[in-house]
Amino acid sequence: METRLELDVLIYPDEVRVATPEDLREWELETASQVSIPTVRLFVALYPYNPAAMSPNYETAAEELPFVPGQIIKVFGDTDADGFYHGESGGLSGYVPSNMVAEIPVDDEYLKHLLMQQGFLPVENTGMCLTPDLSDVASITDDVVVRRMVALFDYDPWENSPNMDSEAELGFRSGDIIYVLGDMDQDGFFFGDLHGQRGLVPSNYLQALPWD
């Protein structure tokens, strides 16, 4: 009975030798490092999209992703020749028409994770405000420390506040960016700024973020 022995060999200009386990591990690591990983970005849906009724590509409509306004979509890579991204949302994956969505310009990986957990962003009929504007805090004096924080949970002062004077507090939603002004008070509240509106915000609902 004939027995065959298969070996991995390395071929060099001046020698040929049997590859060792260490050689194979190095080759696998080098190959893995050369594999291109698609860029992952977050987009928000601007309009409702039902592929079965709205797709310009009737034959491939089943491969497209349906969504509603405000839905957050994880997008991989760039658009194809037809102007579609490939994306994921709500446990589904498929092609996404680029003219129906807008990119959320966020680089912080932790904030991306929070937004994906949230799943939606509020989209107003008059437009969107997806990133905070530093001009909102331009009137603050130079001696006040300003910190950038993200809301971890929804907060409704009327329902969640432990204080009687809840009208002095800011309401916010998970994923909102809040600029905290100064230090925390004795009750565990910061004074914060959210899109130009200011009030007290509970410190245990917030997570500090680095400045970009």
Short mmCIF file of C-alpha atoms in Angstrom, two decimals:
data_model
loop_
_atom_site.label_atom_id
_atom_site.label_comp_id
_atom_site.label_asym_id
_atom_site.label_seq_id
_atom_site.Cartn_x
_atom_site.Cartn_y
_atom_site.Cartn_z
CA MET A 1 0.00 0.00 0.00
CA GLU A 2 1.43 3.34 -1.10
CA THR A 3 1.75 6.05 1.59
CA ARG A 4 1.92 9.74 0.68
CA LEU A 5 3.45 12.38 2.90
CA GLU A 6 2.50 16.00 2.20
CA LEU A 7 4.82 18.76 3.38
CA ASP A 8 4.78 22.53 3.12
CA VAL A 9 8.01 23.86 1.69
CA LEU A 10 9.53 27.33 1.44
CA ILE A 11 11.29 28.21 -1.80
CA TYR A 12 14.05 30.82 -1.65
CA PRO A 13 16.42 31.97 -4.42
CA ASP A 14 19.27 29.92 -2.93
CA GLU A 15 17.47 27.11 -1.06
CA VAL A 16 14.35 25.00 -0.62
CA ARG A 17 13.42 23.81 2.87
CA VAL A 18 10.53 22.26 4.76
CA ALA A 19 8.38 24.87 6.52
CA THR A 20 8.35 24.70 10.31
CA PRO A 21 5.21 25.38 12.42
CA GLU A 22 6.70 28.79 13.24
CA ASP A 23 7.06 29.57 9.52
CA LEU A 24 3.40 28.67 8.92
CA ARG A 25 2.21 30.86 11.81
CA GLU A 26 4.20 33.83 10.51
CA TRP A 27 2.76 33.31 7.03
CA GLU A 28 -0.81 33.19 8.40
CA LEU A 29 -0.29 36.39 10.41
CA GLU A 30 1.22 38.21 7.44
CA THR A 31 -1.60 37.07 5.14
CA ALA A 32 -4.26 38.13 7.64
CA SER A 33 -2.72 41.60 7.99
CA GLN A 34 -2.97 42.09 4.22
CA VAL A 35 -6.70 41.33 4.04
CA SER A 36 -8.58 44.59 3.56
CA ILE A 37 -11.35 45.28 6.09
CA PRO A 38 -14.26 47.38 4.76
CA THR A 39 -14.73 50.75 6.43
CA VAL A 40 -17.74 50.69 8.76
CA ARG A 41 -19.79 53.91 8.98
CA LEU A 42 -23.14 54.81 10.47
CA PHE A 43 -25.97 56.33 8.43
CA VAL A 44 -29.46 57.48 9.34
CA ALA A 45 -32.48 56.95 7.10
CA LEU A 46 -34.03 60.21 5.87
CA TYR A 47 -37.14 58.69 4.28
CA PRO A 48 -39.14 55.46 4.47
CA TYR A 49 -37.99 52.80 2.01
CA ASN A 50 -39.93 49.71 0.97
CA PRO A 51 -37.85 47.89 -1.68
CA ALA A 52 -40.81 45.86 -2.97
CA ALA A 53 -42.67 49.05 -3.91
CA MET A 54 -39.88 51.61 -4.40
CA SER A 55 -36.78 49.83 -5.71
CA PRO A 56 -35.56 50.82 -9.19
CA ASN A 57 -34.18 47.28 -9.48
CA TYR A 58 -37.29 45.10 -9.40
CA GLU A 59 -35.42 41.83 -9.89
CA THR A 60 -33.08 42.40 -6.93
CA ALA A 61 -35.50 44.21 -4.59
CA ALA A 62 -35.46 41.22 -2.23
CA GLU A 63 -31.75 41.85 -1.63
CA GLU A 64 -32.35 45.44 -0.48
CA LEU A 65 -32.82 46.66 3.10
CA PRO A 66 -36.18 48.19 4.13
CA PHE A 67 -36.11 51.03 6.67
CA VAL A 68 -38.05 53.92 8.21
CA PRO A 69 -37.02 57.55 8.88
CA GLY A 70 -34.53 57.88 11.74
CA GLN A 71 -33.39 54.25 11.57
CA ILE A 72 -29.62 53.86 12.09
CA ILE A 73 -27.87 51.70 9.50
CA LYS A 74 -24.36 50.26 9.69
CA VAL A 75 -22.76 50.64 6.24
CA PHE A 76 -19.77 48.72 4.89
CA GLY A 77 -17.52 50.26 2.24
CA ASP A 78 -18.53 52.62 -0.55
CA THR A 79 -21.42 52.72 -3.00
CA ASP A 80 -21.56 50.31 -5.92
CA ALA A 81 -22.05 51.31 -9.56
CA ASP A 82 -25.82 51.70 -8.99
CA GLY A 83 -25.40 54.05 -6.01
CA PHE A 84 -26.21 51.48 -3.32
CA TYR A 85 -24.36 50.76 -0.09
CA HIS A 86 -24.33 47.40 1.63
CA GLY A 87 -25.64 47.76 5.17
CA GLU A 88 -27.10 46.17 8.28
CA SER A 89 -29.88 47.26 10.63
CA GLY A 90 -32.32 45.55 12.97
CA GLY A 91 -30.77 42.14 12.39
CA LEU A 92 -31.21 42.38 8.60
CA SER A 93 -28.66 43.07 5.87
CA GLY A 94 -29.01 44.25 2.30
CA TYR A 95 -28.42 47.02 -0.20
CA VAL A 96 -29.21 50.60 0.79
CA PRO A 97 -29.92 53.43 -1.70
CA SER A 98 -27.45 56.22 -0.97
CA ASN A 99 -29.95 59.01 -1.80
CA MET A 100 -32.26 57.89 1.02
CA VAL A 101 -29.74 58.08 3.87
CA ALA A 102 -27.22 60.49 5.40
CA GLU A 103 -23.95 59.70 7.15
CA ILE A 104 -23.66 60.32 10.90
CA PRO A 105 -20.21 61.94 11.22
CA VAL A 106 -18.98 60.16 14.34
CA ASP A 107 -15.55 58.52 14.75
CA ASP A 108 -15.71 57.50 18.41
CA GLU A 109 -16.17 53.71 18.50
CA TYR A 110 -17.94 53.76 21.86
CA LEU A 111 -20.44 56.33 20.63
CA LYS A 112 -21.00 54.25 17.48
CA HIS A 113 -21.79 51.29 19.73
CA LEU A 114 -24.27 53.35 21.74
CA LEU A 115 -25.98 54.64 18.60
CA MET A 116 -26.33 51.13 17.20
CA GLN A 117 -27.86 50.00 20.50
CA GLN A 118 -30.26 52.93 20.36
CA GLY A 119 -31.23 52.04 16.80
CA PHE A 120 -32.88 55.37 15.91
CA LEU A 121 -32.23 59.09 15.77
CA PRO A 122 -34.93 61.77 15.79
CA VAL A 123 -35.31 63.21 12.30
CA GLU A 124 -37.22 66.49 12.07
CA ASN A 125 -39.16 67.42 8.95
CA THR A 126 -37.13 70.62 8.72
CA GLY A 127 -33.78 68.83 8.78
CA MET A 128 -31.44 67.03 11.13
CA CYS A 129 -28.99 68.02 13.83
CA LEU A 130 -26.70 65.00 14.10
CA THR A 131 -23.67 66.63 15.67
CA PRO A 132 -23.31 69.27 18.38
CA ASP A 133 -22.29 72.77 17.40
CA LEU A 134 -19.49 74.27 19.47
CA SER A 135 -20.99 77.71 18.91
CA ASP A 136 -23.71 76.67 21.36
CA VAL A 137 -21.22 77.14 24.19
CA ALA A 138 -19.39 80.16 22.83
CA SER A 139 -20.83 82.45 25.50
CA ILE A 140 -19.18 80.52 28.36
CA THR A 141 -16.41 82.33 30.23
CA ASP A 142 -12.83 81.12 29.87
CA ASP A 143 -12.52 79.98 33.49
CA VAL A 144 -15.31 77.38 33.17
CA VAL A 145 -14.20 73.83 32.30
CA VAL A 146 -16.29 72.40 29.44
CA ARG A 147 -16.53 68.65 29.02
CA ARG A 148 -18.15 66.61 26.25
CA MET A 149 -20.40 63.75 27.35
CA VAL A 150 -22.82 61.27 25.80
CA ALA A 151 -26.14 60.28 27.33
CA LEU A 152 -26.25 56.56 28.16
CA PHE A 153 -30.00 56.45 28.83
CA ASP A 154 -33.16 58.46 28.14
CA TYR A 155 -33.96 61.02 30.87
CA ASP A 156 -37.31 62.72 31.44
CA PRO A 157 -37.06 65.09 34.44
CA TRP A 158 -40.80 64.86 35.08
CA GLU A 159 -40.63 61.08 35.42
CA ASN A 160 -37.06 60.32 36.52
CA SER A 161 -35.94 63.27 38.63
CA PRO A 162 -35.52 62.83 42.40
CA ASN A 163 -35.85 66.61 42.83
CA MET A 164 -38.93 68.74 43.40
CA ASP A 165 -37.60 71.50 41.10
CA SER A 166 -37.33 69.24 38.03
CA GLU A 167 -38.19 72.16 35.72
CA ALA A 168 -34.55 73.27 36.16
CA GLU A 169 -33.33 70.04 34.55
CA LEU A 170 -32.72 69.06 30.93
CA GLY A 171 -34.46 66.15 29.29
CA PHE A 172 -32.44 64.11 26.81
CA ARG A 173 -32.29 60.83 24.89
CA SER A 174 -29.72 58.06 24.78
CA GLY A 175 -26.94 59.04 22.36
CA ASP A 176 -27.37 62.83 22.77
CA ILE A 177 -24.13 64.81 23.08
CA ILE A 178 -24.21 67.15 26.08
CA TYR A 179 -21.64 69.82 26.92
CA VAL A 180 -21.12 69.86 30.68
CA LEU A 181 -20.15 73.21 32.18
CA GLY A 182 -18.11 73.19 35.35
CA ASP A 183 -18.06 70.64 38.16
CA MET A 184 -20.74 68.36 39.58
CA ASP A 185 -22.86 69.78 42.41
CA GLN A 186 -23.49 68.14 45.79
CA ASP A 187 -26.59 66.35 44.45
CA GLY A 188 -24.66 64.64 41.66
CA PHE A 189 -25.88 66.96 38.86
CA PHE A 190 -23.92 68.86 36.23
CA PHE A 191 -25.02 72.05 34.50
CA GLY A 192 -25.23 71.12 30.83
CA ASP A 193 -25.89 72.49 27.36
CA LEU A 194 -27.87 70.52 24.74
CA HIS A 195 -28.41 72.26 21.39
CA GLY A 196 -28.50 75.67 23.08
CA GLN A 197 -30.83 74.65 25.91
CA ARG A 198 -29.25 74.61 29.38
CA GLY A 199 -30.15 72.98 32.66
CA LEU A 200 -29.16 70.41 35.25
CA VAL A 201 -28.26 66.89 34.07
CA PRO A 202 -27.73 63.80 36.29
CA SER A 203 -24.11 62.64 36.24
CA ASN A 204 -25.03 58.93 36.48
CA TYR A 205 -26.78 59.11 33.09
CA LEU A 206 -23.68 60.40 31.28
CA GLN A 207 -20.36 59.08 30.02
CA ALA A 208 -17.40 61.37 29.31
CA LEU A 209 -16.11 61.52 25.73
CA PRO A 210 -12.76 62.74 24.40
CA TRP A 211 -12.68 65.87 22.27
CA ASP A 212 -12.15 65.07 18.56
#
